[in-house]
XYZ file of C-alpha atoms in Angstrom:
772
model
C -33.474 -36.546 14.222
C -35.120 -38.802 11.595
C -38.116 -36.482 11.424
C -35.799 -33.520 10.887
C -33.975 -35.269 8.031
C -37.301 -36.293 6.473
C -38.548 -32.694 6.489
C -35.242 -31.353 5.204
C -34.609 -33.798 2.358
C -37.333 -36.368 1.620
C -40.548 -34.375 1.894
C -39.499 -31.564 -0.518
C -38.346 -34.175 -3.040
C -41.730 -35.927 -2.953
C -43.592 -32.649 -3.366
C -41.651 -31.530 -6.402
C -40.967 -34.880 -8.008
C -44.386 -35.451 -9.525
C -44.572 -34.344 -13.170
C -41.157 -32.685 -13.110
C -37.717 -33.336 -14.545
C -34.281 -31.982 -13.687
C -32.329 -29.769 -16.092
C -28.652 -29.358 -15.185
C -25.529 -28.128 -16.917
C -22.692 -25.610 -17.120
C -22.783 -21.909 -18.054
C -19.585 -20.629 -19.662
C -18.076 -17.814 -21.731
C -18.485 -18.407 -25.481
C -15.086 -16.972 -26.412
C -12.875 -18.453 -23.695
C -14.780 -21.350 -22.123
C -14.401 -19.767 -18.651
C -17.226 -20.848 -16.361
C -19.472 -18.003 -15.217
C -19.858 -17.922 -11.446
C -23.349 -16.948 -10.289
C -24.903 -16.820 -13.776
C -28.717 -17.035 -13.734
C -31.083 -19.630 -15.209
C -34.748 -18.639 -15.536
C -37.895 -20.233 -16.945
C -40.479 -17.567 -17.955
C -43.311 -20.128 -18.129
C -42.885 -21.614 -14.655
C -41.313 -18.391 -13.289
C -38.621 -20.433 -11.565
C -34.948 -19.541 -11.461
C -31.632 -20.608 -9.955
C -28.041 -19.407 -10.062
C -24.888 -21.265 -11.026
C -22.510 -22.190 -8.224
C -18.822 -21.302 -7.921
C -17.985 -23.629 -10.803
C -20.714 -22.575 -13.251
C -22.942 -25.577 -12.485
C -26.730 -25.237 -12.199
C -29.634 -27.606 -11.546
C -33.329 -26.758 -11.791
C -36.544 -28.803 -11.699
C -39.089 -27.875 -14.361
C -42.452 -29.347 -15.441
C -42.481 -31.836 -18.289
C -43.347 -30.526 -21.731
C -42.300 -27.454 -23.680
C -40.193 -24.976 -21.682
C -38.316 -21.823 -22.555
C -35.060 -21.541 -20.576
C -32.954 -18.362 -20.351
C -29.336 -18.019 -19.232
C -28.017 -14.572 -18.320
C -25.013 -12.929 -16.679
C -23.953 -9.327 -16.098
C -21.895 -8.148 -19.089
C -23.189 -10.920 -21.402
C -26.008 -11.322 -23.883
C -28.913 -13.460 -22.676
C -29.210 -16.880 -24.302
C -32.619 -18.552 -24.638
C -33.680 -21.999 -25.842
C -37.029 -23.787 -26.054
C -36.939 -27.490 -25.325
C -39.506 -30.276 -24.904
C -38.637 -31.921 -21.586
C -39.524 -35.583 -21.109
C -36.739 -36.773 -18.798
C -33.755 -35.446 -16.852
C -31.693 -33.386 -19.300
C -28.146 -31.982 -19.459
C -28.181 -28.533 -21.081
C -25.035 -26.372 -21.311
C -25.074 -22.652 -22.142
C -22.343 -20.500 -23.692
C -22.879 -16.737 -23.391
C -21.456 -14.052 -25.637
C -19.820 -11.006 -24.064
C -21.584 -7.674 -24.490
C -18.964 -4.946 -24.938
C -21.346 -2.182 -23.850
C -21.576 -3.625 -20.373
C -17.869 -4.297 -19.889
C -17.224 -1.879 -17.065
C -15.653 -2.252 -13.653
C -17.827 -1.218 -10.768
C -17.407 -2.019 -7.102
C -20.974 -2.861 -6.229
C -23.210 -5.285 -4.428
C -25.188 -7.827 -6.372
C -28.774 -8.150 -5.196
C -30.272 -10.784 -7.446
C -33.189 -12.996 -6.494
C -31.531 -15.919 -8.209
C -27.921 -15.328 -7.211
C -27.988 -14.401 -3.508
C -31.565 -13.650 -2.420
C -30.838 -14.113 1.294
C -28.001 -11.536 1.558
C -28.264 -7.771 1.625
C -26.034 -5.683 -0.629
C -24.138 -4.454 2.433
C -23.501 -7.971 3.765
C -22.475 -9.684 0.530
C -20.598 -7.895 -2.247
C -19.693 -9.370 -5.602
C -16.774 -7.645 -7.318
C -16.680 -7.401 -11.103
C -13.056 -7.779 -12.160
C -13.461 -6.820 -15.840
C -12.057 -3.281 -15.671
C -10.299 -2.741 -12.374
C -8.082 -0.117 -13.983
C -10.958 2.381 -14.040
C -10.509 3.019 -10.300
C -7.706 5.547 -9.681
C -4.661 3.766 -8.270
C -1.352 5.071 -7.019
C 1.491 4.456 -9.482
C -0.955 2.783 -11.865
C -1.032 -0.563 -10.007
C -4.478 -2.181 -9.942
C -5.194 -3.556 -6.496
C -8.167 -5.622 -5.388
C -7.680 -4.997 -1.655
C -7.432 -1.217 -2.098
C -10.556 -1.222 -4.274
C -12.748 -2.852 -1.620
C -11.757 -0.142 0.879
C -14.253 2.158 -0.872
C -17.093 -0.022 0.433
C -18.970 0.824 3.660
C -17.841 -1.049 6.772
C -14.343 -1.659 5.400
C -11.535 0.476 6.776
C -8.015 0.696 5.451
C -4.914 0.704 7.595
C -2.238 3.342 7.136
C -2.624 5.598 4.099
C -2.388 3.793 0.773
C -1.855 0.347 2.274
C -3.699 -2.792 1.180
C -4.582 -3.944 4.706
C -8.265 -3.698 5.599
C -10.396 -4.101 8.716
C -14.061 -5.114 8.664
C -16.627 -4.002 11.226
C -14.224 -3.416 14.086
C -12.068 -6.479 13.476
C -8.336 -6.657 12.838
C -6.799 -7.571 9.489
C -5.918 -11.118 10.597
C -9.616 -11.788 11.256
C -10.343 -11.737 7.501
C -10.388 -15.123 5.753
C -8.786 -14.532 2.351
C -9.008 -17.434 -0.091
C -7.339 -17.936 -3.465
C -9.033 -20.798 -5.320
C -10.310 -22.039 -1.978
C -6.885 -21.959 -0.259
C -6.180 -19.537 2.622
C -3.436 -16.971 1.972
C -1.862 -15.821 5.244
C 0.150 -12.815 4.100
C -1.556 -10.774 1.393
C 0.771 -7.750 1.261
C 3.834 -6.630 -0.638
C 6.219 -3.777 0.175
C 5.174 -3.506 3.838
C 1.505 -3.324 2.875
C 1.576 -0.853 -0.024
C 0.403 -3.481 -2.528
C -1.512 -6.746 -2.320
C -0.400 -10.131 -3.645
C -3.333 -10.372 -6.077
C -2.346 -9.867 -9.696
C -5.445 -8.476 -11.397
C -4.547 -10.166 -14.699
C -4.940 -13.622 -13.107
C -8.190 -13.030 -11.180
C -11.610 -13.974 -12.548
C -13.986 -13.368 -9.660
C -14.104 -12.163 -6.054
C -16.856 -12.208 -3.422
C -16.809 -10.467 -0.046
C -18.980 -11.474 2.931
C -19.241 -9.145 5.959
C -22.305 -10.473 7.769
C -24.392 -13.634 7.846
C -21.390 -15.527 6.477
C -22.548 -18.911 5.086
C -21.696 -21.999 7.134
C -19.384 -23.299 4.401
C -16.844 -20.641 5.445
C -15.077 -20.606 8.802
C -11.853 -20.116 10.732
C -11.836 -16.295 10.915
C -14.013 -13.788 12.780
C -14.787 -10.764 10.612
C -15.132 -11.421 6.890
C -14.482 -13.703 3.932
C -12.868 -12.603 0.669
C -13.168 -15.497 -1.789
C -10.974 -14.929 -4.870
C -11.012 -17.222 -7.912
C -8.279 -17.408 -10.523
C -8.993 -17.537 -14.223
C -9.101 -21.044 -15.685
C -7.421 -20.395 -19.019
C -8.894 -20.000 -22.498
C -10.236 -23.304 -23.880
C -10.672 -21.921 -27.402
C -7.510 -20.086 -28.453
C -4.210 -18.699 -27.084
C -4.184 -15.150 -25.779
C -2.118 -12.995 -23.485
C -1.613 -9.615 -21.848
C 1.355 -7.430 -20.986
C 1.162 -4.566 -18.496
C 3.689 -2.089 -17.199
C 3.509 0.634 -14.551
C 6.114 2.698 -12.679
C 6.186 -0.038 -10.019
C 5.996 -3.388 -11.795
C 5.383 -5.270 -14.995
C 3.315 -8.375 -15.629
C 2.969 -10.957 -18.370
C 0.053 -13.379 -18.734
C -0.334 -16.222 -21.201
C -3.279 -18.603 -21.477
C -4.700 -21.027 -23.986
C -5.890 -24.549 -24.693
C -3.808 -27.625 -23.986
C -6.427 -29.517 -25.932
C -9.171 -27.396 -27.477
C -12.484 -27.467 -25.560
C -11.037 -30.051 -23.171
C -8.030 -28.679 -21.257
C -6.458 -25.258 -20.758
C -3.789 -23.396 -18.801
C -2.924 -19.910 -17.578
C 0.418 -18.533 -16.349
C 0.776 -15.006 -14.992
C 3.960 -13.380 -13.643
C 4.343 -9.979 -11.989
C 7.608 -8.439 -10.746
C 8.926 -5.100 -9.594
C 12.035 -3.751 -11.240
C 13.064 -0.965 -8.830
C 16.040 -3.028 -7.656
C 17.765 -2.920 -11.066
C 18.298 0.870 -11.376
C 19.048 1.117 -7.663
C 21.819 -1.478 -7.864
C 23.182 0.109 -11.051
C 23.460 3.509 -9.378
C 25.235 1.994 -6.382
C 27.730 0.222 -8.636
C 28.392 3.386 -10.629
C 29.106 5.206 -7.374
C 31.427 2.348 -6.349
C 29.782 1.965 -2.979
C 31.168 -0.835 -0.769
C 27.684 -2.193 -0.077
C 25.018 -2.848 -2.698
C 21.401 -3.467 -1.737
C 17.906 -3.519 -3.152
C 14.338 -4.693 -2.859
C 11.880 -6.506 -5.112
C 8.743 -8.621 -5.019
C 7.142 -11.037 -7.446
C 3.955 -13.073 -7.912
C 3.555 -16.236 -9.958
C 0.099 -17.652 -10.680
C -0.379 -20.869 -12.658
C -3.424 -23.017 -13.275
C -4.428 -25.939 -15.473
C -7.695 -27.816 -15.852
C -8.882 -30.900 -17.728
C -12.440 -31.970 -18.492
C -12.381 -35.748 -18.162
C -15.986 -35.948 -19.406
C -19.216 -33.972 -19.072
C -19.497 -34.868 -15.401
C -15.914 -34.645 -14.144
C -13.232 -31.974 -14.259
C -9.926 -31.584 -12.438
C -7.967 -28.415 -11.613
C -4.405 -27.809 -10.482
C -3.593 -24.325 -9.166
C -0.315 -22.858 -7.904
C 0.686 -19.515 -6.426
C 4.032 -18.244 -5.170
C 4.835 -14.727 -3.991
C 7.947 -13.306 -2.366
C 9.321 -10.011 -1.007
C 13.075 -9.719 -0.620
C 15.183 -6.923 0.901
C 18.936 -7.497 0.639
C 22.409 -6.012 0.686
C 25.923 -7.395 0.290
C 29.395 -5.958 0.187
C 32.990 -5.850 1.352
C 34.639 -3.522 3.844
C 38.375 -4.267 3.863
C 38.649 -7.870 5.067
C 35.034 -8.076 6.244
C 32.411 -9.499 3.893
C 28.797 -9.032 4.971
C 25.408 -9.946 3.565
C 21.865 -9.438 4.790
C 18.616 -10.875 3.485
C 15.096 -10.327 4.756
C 12.359 -12.121 2.831
C 8.766 -13.226 3.334
C 6.186 -14.854 1.115
C 3.429 -17.378 0.455
C 3.179 -20.613 -1.466
C -0.143 -22.325 -2.185
C -1.112 -25.268 -4.325
C -4.418 -27.102 -4.695
C -5.703 -30.108 -6.612
C -9.494 -30.048 -7.115
C -11.991 -32.468 -8.558
C -15.442 -31.286 -9.671
C -18.039 -34.000 -10.175
C -21.710 -33.967 -11.156
C -22.746 -37.045 -9.197
C -26.412 -36.767 -10.209
C -28.345 -34.018 -11.998
C -29.158 -32.624 -8.533
C -25.910 -33.332 -6.633
C -22.617 -31.551 -7.343
C -19.364 -32.128 -5.447
C -16.011 -30.385 -5.175
C -13.123 -32.229 -3.498
C -9.820 -30.467 -2.759
C -6.390 -31.338 -1.443
C -4.291 -28.242 -0.732
C -1.120 -26.905 0.866
C -0.553 -23.346 2.084
C 2.649 -21.926 3.553
C 3.890 -18.589 4.871
C 7.591 -18.086 5.545
C 9.382 -15.096 7.087
C 13.201 -15.256 7.230
C 15.984 -12.866 8.278
C 19.569 -13.919 7.585
C 22.815 -12.092 8.407
C 26.207 -13.484 7.437
C 29.671 -12.042 8.167
C 33.005 -13.431 7.016
C 36.375 -12.109 8.113
C 39.300 -14.154 6.918
C 38.449 -17.794 7.573
C 35.948 -16.961 10.348
C 32.277 -17.139 9.425
C 29.333 -16.076 11.598
C 25.699 -16.645 10.672
C 22.570 -15.427 12.457
C 19.153 -16.483 11.186
C 15.572 -16.084 12.422
C 12.657 -17.920 10.864
C 8.882 -17.982 11.293
C 6.824 -20.526 9.367
C 3.210 -21.549 9.087
C 2.321 -24.635 7.038
C -1.142 -26.104 6.460
C -2.118 -29.362 4.744
C -5.872 -29.839 4.239
C -8.374 -32.142 2.609
C -11.957 -30.961 2.130
C -15.090 -31.931 0.283
C -18.164 -29.816 -0.460
C -21.548 -30.862 -1.859
C -24.417 -28.864 -3.397
C -27.790 -30.650 -3.431
C -30.540 -28.962 -5.482
C -33.797 -30.080 -3.855
C -35.838 -27.613 -5.919
C -35.376 -24.175 -7.496
C -36.284 -22.634 -4.124
C -34.284 -25.019 -1.969
C -30.537 -25.795 -2.078
C -28.720 -27.767 0.611
C -24.942 -27.529 0.960
C -22.851 -29.707 3.245
C -19.257 -30.807 3.621
C -16.210 -30.957 5.837
C -12.477 -30.433 6.117
C -9.537 -31.894 8.033
C -6.285 -29.969 8.467
C -2.832 -30.431 9.910
C -1.049 -27.195 10.798
C 2.590 -26.726 11.781
C 3.755 -23.512 13.502
C 7.389 -22.489 13.891
C 7.388 -18.912 15.196
C 10.503 -17.131 16.376
C 13.086 -19.833 15.569
C 16.646 -18.554 16.101
C 19.803 -20.101 14.682
C 23.371 -18.998 15.378
C 26.366 -20.641 13.699
C 30.108 -20.093 13.464
C 33.116 -22.212 12.532
C 32.961 -24.205 15.735
C 29.347 -24.469 16.865
C 25.759 -24.305 15.648
C 23.052 -23.459 18.163
C 19.254 -23.329 17.747
C 17.131 -21.396 20.221
C 13.371 -21.293 21.005
C 12.777 -24.733 19.503
C 10.052 -25.173 22.112
C 7.846 -22.748 20.189
C 7.334 -25.339 17.407
C 3.806 -26.711 17.577
C 1.477 -28.884 15.527
C -2.308 -28.706 15.566
C -5.088 -30.812 14.098
C -8.384 -29.251 13.014
C -11.621 -30.700 11.693
C -14.805 -28.996 10.470
C -18.218 -30.108 9.240
C -21.116 -27.923 8.130
C -24.707 -28.022 6.925
C -26.228 -25.078 5.052
C -29.797 -24.703 3.828
C -30.815 -21.960 1.383
C -34.582 -21.554 1.032
C -37.094 -19.226 -0.598
C -40.666 -18.901 0.720
C -42.477 -16.362 -1.405
C -41.205 -13.000 -0.197
C -38.972 -14.502 2.485
C -35.495 -15.845 1.684
C -33.228 -17.531 4.222
C -29.826 -19.124 4.477
C -29.582 -21.162 7.679
C -26.566 -23.199 8.666
C -24.514 -24.799 11.416
C -20.753 -25.281 11.457
C -18.963 -27.465 14.002
C -15.212 -27.002 14.434
C -12.702 -29.171 16.313
C -9.198 -27.989 17.223
C -6.578 -29.975 19.099
C -3.093 -28.924 20.237
C -0.743 -29.972 23.054
C -3.298 -32.428 24.386
C -5.913 -29.659 24.659
C -9.174 -29.898 22.696
C -11.449 -27.024 21.696
C -14.920 -27.606 20.203
C -16.987 -24.816 18.686
C -20.605 -24.782 17.468
C -21.255 -21.924 15.066
C -24.854 -21.193 13.999
C -25.417 -18.891 11.014
C -28.580 -17.303 9.648
C -29.274 -14.678 6.987
C -32.807 -13.475 6.223
C -34.115 -11.210 3.491
C -37.761 -10.152 3.409
C -39.135 -8.417 0.284
C -41.832 -5.987 1.454
C -42.247 -4.588 -2.048
C -40.486 -5.337 -5.346
C -38.147 -2.425 -4.645
C -37.935 -2.597 -0.831
C -36.305 -5.302 1.314
C -35.420 -5.780 4.974
C -32.497 -8.017 5.960
C -31.237 -9.483 9.218
C -28.391 -11.842 10.075
C -26.592 -13.534 12.945
C -23.343 -15.465 12.927
C -20.892 -17.011 15.361
C -17.284 -17.585 14.337
C -14.158 -18.987 15.957
C -10.509 -18.458 15.001
C -7.605 -20.676 16.020
C -4.885 -18.338 14.718
C -3.514 -15.196 16.329
C -1.459 -12.502 14.615
C 0.997 -10.730 16.903
C 1.612 -7.132 15.855
C 3.385 -4.457 17.857
C 1.173 -1.462 17.086
C 3.738 1.068 18.340
C 5.983 0.309 15.375
C 5.574 2.157 12.106
C 6.490 -0.908 10.055
C 5.374 -3.885 12.156
C 6.651 -7.398 11.676
C 3.702 -9.772 11.970
C 3.967 -13.176 13.590
C 1.362 -15.925 13.096
C 0.925 -18.182 16.129
C -1.507 -20.933 17.112
C -3.995 -21.134 19.934
C -2.408 -23.234 22.668
C -3.410 -24.894 25.922
C -2.891 -21.465 27.531
C -4.255 -19.200 24.762
C -7.772 -20.208 23.669
C -9.207 -19.612 20.162
C -10.879 -16.286 19.473
C -14.681 -16.151 19.227
C -17.125 -13.580 17.871
C -20.894 -13.096 17.645
C -22.333 -10.571 15.192
C -25.875 -9.280 14.647
C -26.988 -7.042 11.781
C -30.224 -5.432 10.594
C -30.682 -3.435 7.419
C -32.988 -2.006 4.774
C -32.515 -1.572 1.039
C -34.478 0.518 -1.463
C -34.266 0.540 -5.269
C -35.411 3.717 -7.015
C -36.318 3.962 -10.712
C -34.084 0.958 -11.524
C -31.054 3.265 -11.436
C -30.544 4.139 -7.788
C -29.949 1.891 -4.800
C -30.027 3.036 -1.186
C -28.864 0.811 1.678
C -28.635 1.280 5.449
C -27.477 -1.386 7.900
C -26.515 -1.508 11.573
C -24.376 -4.145 13.280
C -23.198 -5.176 16.746
C -20.287 -7.544 17.393
C -18.767 -9.038 20.550
C -15.342 -10.681 20.624
C -13.700 -13.000 23.165
C -10.122 -14.228 23.668
C -8.619 -11.508 21.485
C -4.863 -11.120 21.933
C -2.683 -8.045 22.153
C 1.088 -7.977 21.978
C 2.577 -6.004 24.849
C 3.795 -2.544 23.919
C 7.545 -2.110 23.832
C 8.182 -5.858 23.739
C 10.113 -7.503 20.937
C 9.323 -10.763 19.199
C 12.924 -11.920 19.428
C 13.368 -11.091 23.084
C 15.666 -13.806 24.328
C 16.758 -17.399 24.093
C 14.376 -18.718 26.722
C 11.397 -16.465 26.089
C 8.048 -17.627 24.685
C 5.619 -15.394 22.811
C 2.856 -16.429 25.238
C 4.636 -14.445 27.948
C 4.329 -11.241 25.917
C 0.609 -11.220 25.111
C -2.552 -10.272 26.955
C -5.922 -11.937 26.371
C -9.150 -9.967 26.605
C -12.430 -9.049 24.958
C -13.755 -6.571 22.437
C -16.910 -5.020 21.043
C -17.740 -3.188 17.831
C -20.906 -1.511 16.631
C -21.972 0.997 14.042
C -24.051 1.743 10.977
C -23.257 1.659 7.262
C -24.779 3.775 4.521
C -24.555 3.266 0.765
C -26.145 5.172 -2.125
C -25.281 4.443 -5.744
C -26.404 5.126 -9.298
C -25.740 2.948 -12.329
C -26.391 3.382 -16.021
C -24.524 2.966 -19.295
C -22.381 6.129 -19.043
C -22.435 7.535 -15.518
C -21.889 5.481 -12.382
C -21.285 6.706 -8.856
C -21.304 5.394 -5.322
C -21.305 7.128 -1.934
C -20.384 5.142 1.172
C -20.310 6.237 4.815
C -19.635 4.323 8.038
C -20.172 5.512 11.610
C -18.563 3.049 14.009
C -17.032 2.312 17.397
C -14.536 -0.419 18.319
C -13.177 -1.027 21.843
C -11.137 -3.619 23.713
C -10.537 -4.551 27.352
C -7.776 -6.569 29.051
C -7.485 -7.260 32.777
C -3.773 -6.401 32.904
C -3.867 -3.357 30.611
C -5.215 0.127 31.339
C -6.319 -1.026 34.815
C -8.872 -3.332 33.229
C -10.787 -0.454 31.624
C -12.116 -0.319 28.052
C -10.004 1.555 25.511
C -10.343 2.206 21.755
C -9.037 -0.367 19.305
C -6.240 0.726 16.968
C -8.626 1.115 14.026
C -11.451 2.763 15.944
C -12.202 5.334 13.270
C -15.396 7.179 13.991
C -16.110 8.445 10.466
C -15.280 6.871 7.135
C -16.566 8.407 3.888
C -15.715 7.547 0.292
C -17.026 8.475 -3.148
C -16.455 6.871 -6.546
C -17.511 8.418 -9.862
C -16.786 7.212 -13.387
C -18.062 8.784 -16.587
C -17.785 7.217 -20.018
C -17.019 9.802 -22.683
C -18.359 9.548 -26.210
C -16.076 7.385 -28.272
C -15.918 5.242 -31.389
C -17.100 1.642 -31.453
C -13.524 0.385 -31.466
C -12.515 2.322 -28.370
C -13.514 3.827 -25.073
C -12.533 6.855 -23.004
C -13.397 7.205 -19.352
C -12.774 9.627 -16.474
C -12.868 8.366 -12.887
C -12.743 10.221 -9.583
C -12.221 8.848 -6.080
C -12.401 10.741 -2.796
C -11.675 9.398 0.685
C -12.063 10.933 4.141
C -11.259 8.928 7.276
C -10.966 9.797 10.931
C -7.531 9.187 12.352
C -6.674 5.798 13.836
C -5.557 5.221 17.416
C -1.859 4.644 18.107
C 0.187 4.090 21.242
C 2.991 6.462 22.043
C 5.009 6.315 25.235
C 3.431 8.008 28.256
C 6.667 8.859 30.057
C 10.389 8.817 29.459
C 12.629 8.154 32.452
C 16.406 8.290 32.530
C 17.756 5.002 33.825
C 21.187 3.611 34.639
C 23.064 1.907 31.816
C 24.414 -1.548 32.535
C 28.147 -1.611 33.281
C 30.183 -1.995 30.122
C 27.274 -1.289 27.755
C 28.522 2.205 26.999
C 31.471 0.732 25.147
C 29.097 -0.725 22.529
C 27.280 2.543 21.839
C 28.445 5.669 20.073
C 28.938 8.604 22.472
C 26.178 10.655 20.852
C 23.678 7.856 21.530
C 24.622 6.988 25.119
C 22.053 9.391 26.553
C 19.263 7.928 24.408
C 20.142 4.386 25.461
C 19.662 5.405 29.081
C 16.084 6.530 28.483
C 13.347 4.076 29.532
C 9.852 4.435 28.043
C 6.542 3.358 29.596
C 3.266 2.431 27.853
C 0.599 2.511 30.551
C -2.258 3.882 28.426
C -2.802 1.940 25.173
C -3.902 3.713 21.993
C -3.598 7.012 23.828
C -3.102 9.187 20.752
C -5.547 9.803 17.915
C -3.872 10.570 14.607
C -5.251 13.452 12.515
C -7.909 12.683 9.909
C -6.710 12.050 6.396
C -8.287 12.645 3.010
C -7.287 12.690 -0.645
C -8.806 13.090 -4.115
C -7.626 10.892 -6.982
C -8.201 11.133 -10.730
C -7.864 8.638 -13.572
C -8.252 9.044 -17.338
C -8.161 5.899 -19.477
C -8.129 5.321 -23.222
C -8.900 1.846 -24.561
C -8.804 0.677 -28.145
C -9.662 -2.845 -29.305
C -10.117 -4.586 -32.617
C -12.747 -7.186 -33.425
C -10.052 -9.847 -33.090
C -9.659 -8.971 -29.411
C -6.266 -7.311 -29.841
C -5.875 -3.891 -28.360
C -4.229 -1.676 -25.786
C -5.083 0.617 -22.887
C -3.431 3.747 -21.507
C -4.225 4.969 -18.020
C -3.145 8.357 -16.673
C -3.736 8.907 -12.984
C -2.998 11.351 -10.213
C -2.983 10.416 -6.544
C -3.731 13.114 -3.943
C -4.569 15.801 -6.508
C -4.544 18.717 -4.048
C -1.320 17.521 -2.381
C -2.609 17.135 1.179
C 0.096 15.705 3.456
C -1.663 12.979 5.394
C -0.093 11.405 8.499
C 1.282 7.967 7.701
C 3.046 7.397 11.018
C 3.165 9.223 14.360
C 6.086 9.156 16.772
C 7.291 11.039 19.819
C 10.529 12.959 19.922
C 11.711 15.076 22.841
C 8.248 14.836 24.369
C 6.511 16.172 21.250
C 4.280 14.058 18.960
C 5.300 14.349 15.309
C 3.942 12.886 12.102
C 5.582 11.417 9.014
C 3.929 11.982 5.610
C 5.155 10.067 2.576
C 2.468 10.453 -0.109
C 2.248 13.906 -1.752
C 0.719 14.386 -5.202
C 1.914 11.449 -7.320
C 1.218 11.294 -11.088
C 1.601 8.022 -12.973
C 0.941 6.314 -16.261
C 0.388 2.637 -17.044
C 0.016 0.628 -20.238
C -1.715 -2.660 -21.025
C -1.560 -4.624 -24.252
C -3.757 -7.623 -25.059
C -3.547 -10.058 -27.935
């Protein structure tokens, strides 16, 4: 062990220490002070380069004497200084934005300095500058819908924000907001995501060879960072679309030292709906709305220390209330997330950077029904909660420009309260299913080593995870490796392997059109999920404009859960969710293809995925393999944007998006059998429904129906005008499903015949954005 540590840490330091000094610092935006994640530092003389970490910090060892040092970032002008180095030096860079390059493109970033050990298909960096250029239904920018154009990522039902990566389910994606997991990322039953584009600075997606610093989910990592707030001057934005409006304000608390940002988004469809109901004098008035609130503040204590405080709250609420003679009734169904995190960045030495976080994340799903007749009051309430309190610390150690070691750990306490029922009247109050409440303790440590050896680049790591619940302990060792071999300057081969474990399970009844999801913990009876994934790919750059990528993958999954068809979450006072799930295995494999072109005016990307995804459970389908719900054989998408000629103060752009996907697998009942109704039950049912209540349905063959393929073409035209002061506005005109193809959104069976429901015809929209 001592020899290993010597080789890993001490020996490289001795080799590079002689005649060299360390240059470290921060790279930030000149106008706002925002730190630039992944910006590059390069020395033309020594031909050495590094990239800034997630907080804009860099560290590089250079020879003593005169050195030219360049700082660069996509969309910014390169900054260069010449300095005579005699000792360790702190050197900060501020880069000026280049308006010509301010475009939004969903693309992979293959930079030798930024991520030399990941292929474009395994690691994707998303530029958030102009998300509005991608056609969006009802003019709402959406990060999660944008990434569905990438190969290997499949959407759920049409026009929903849910996504599945390489044969995994949506709950197997780790989605982080400022380093905090967000457990429910959808609004309006999945039609929109919780991410307000006005508050987001950066997003990175990992599909394969996931670094050891990430863990807890099986399929992918989407790491989203909020803006920090302008350190130089106040500014803001206002946006409005047919669905929602948002308002963002940011600025310095103390110039060049502390800043803040507050961003609010809310739908307003409930206001006209309630007004119409009141005008019609209806006895019951109802509505629906959702909102998102993002807030963040940061303070630079000195050149080496900075603290951040971030907060997010999002909520969906469906409600109605009213009077019917002497009976007063109200109903409320709401769900949402709350996250908050306190972070401390510290430059311990010129070569050692640390980030320490204390965070809280919560997801709450509540249904409440209240009825009052005279003095009698009856209340029925169901609640599902997931709370997590965590403390973690991460370290980046820059051994040399070609060698960076990352290590850290996390401890977490998680509290699960699924399926809690409460019933109360004037005389009694009763709580059911209290036994489903559980607490779990989790701990993780990791070591990650990023190295460059000439043409070979590698990221090798090991993550160890501990999970304890109900006196049961689970220990997982998760090796990770990502390799990238440059055969020629324009040709690379990549390979990766990763093992992941997941302690959470998401119960979803796939036979329902609008499923209610339930987060539950691994228990002494239900073990954590595990997955192993292998990938191999090749990437070719042509004439500095075209990029071609091809990658294959194979994944095995263990201890995956499936909620029994036809069962209900709230199935009785003495029932436990563990009695309604099956535990089995899965496999997924396929190939991904990507071809794109980029230049100043015309950009396009073609993406295609050919894939298979299957599952097997001993007590389902006679123990035979069957297709997973999102086993879509073919998935093709195309993105094109063209910048029209315009004046210096403005920009006009046309964007096209086309999608074709094979139909997903759904379960419909195999047989319908007329049963005998329980004595007395017929008095509680209307006569016209008595016959339907007698029918009993069976689900012997899971995912036994393949929905038809769906496809649509979308168009967006945007006009943007800005002044030198930064003030300006944007208009976006878009059309969803231009040729009005009625795609199946849900399939059901009626009178023995399978039928489909389509809800998205051609939909035009317009949105407006103003910035000052």
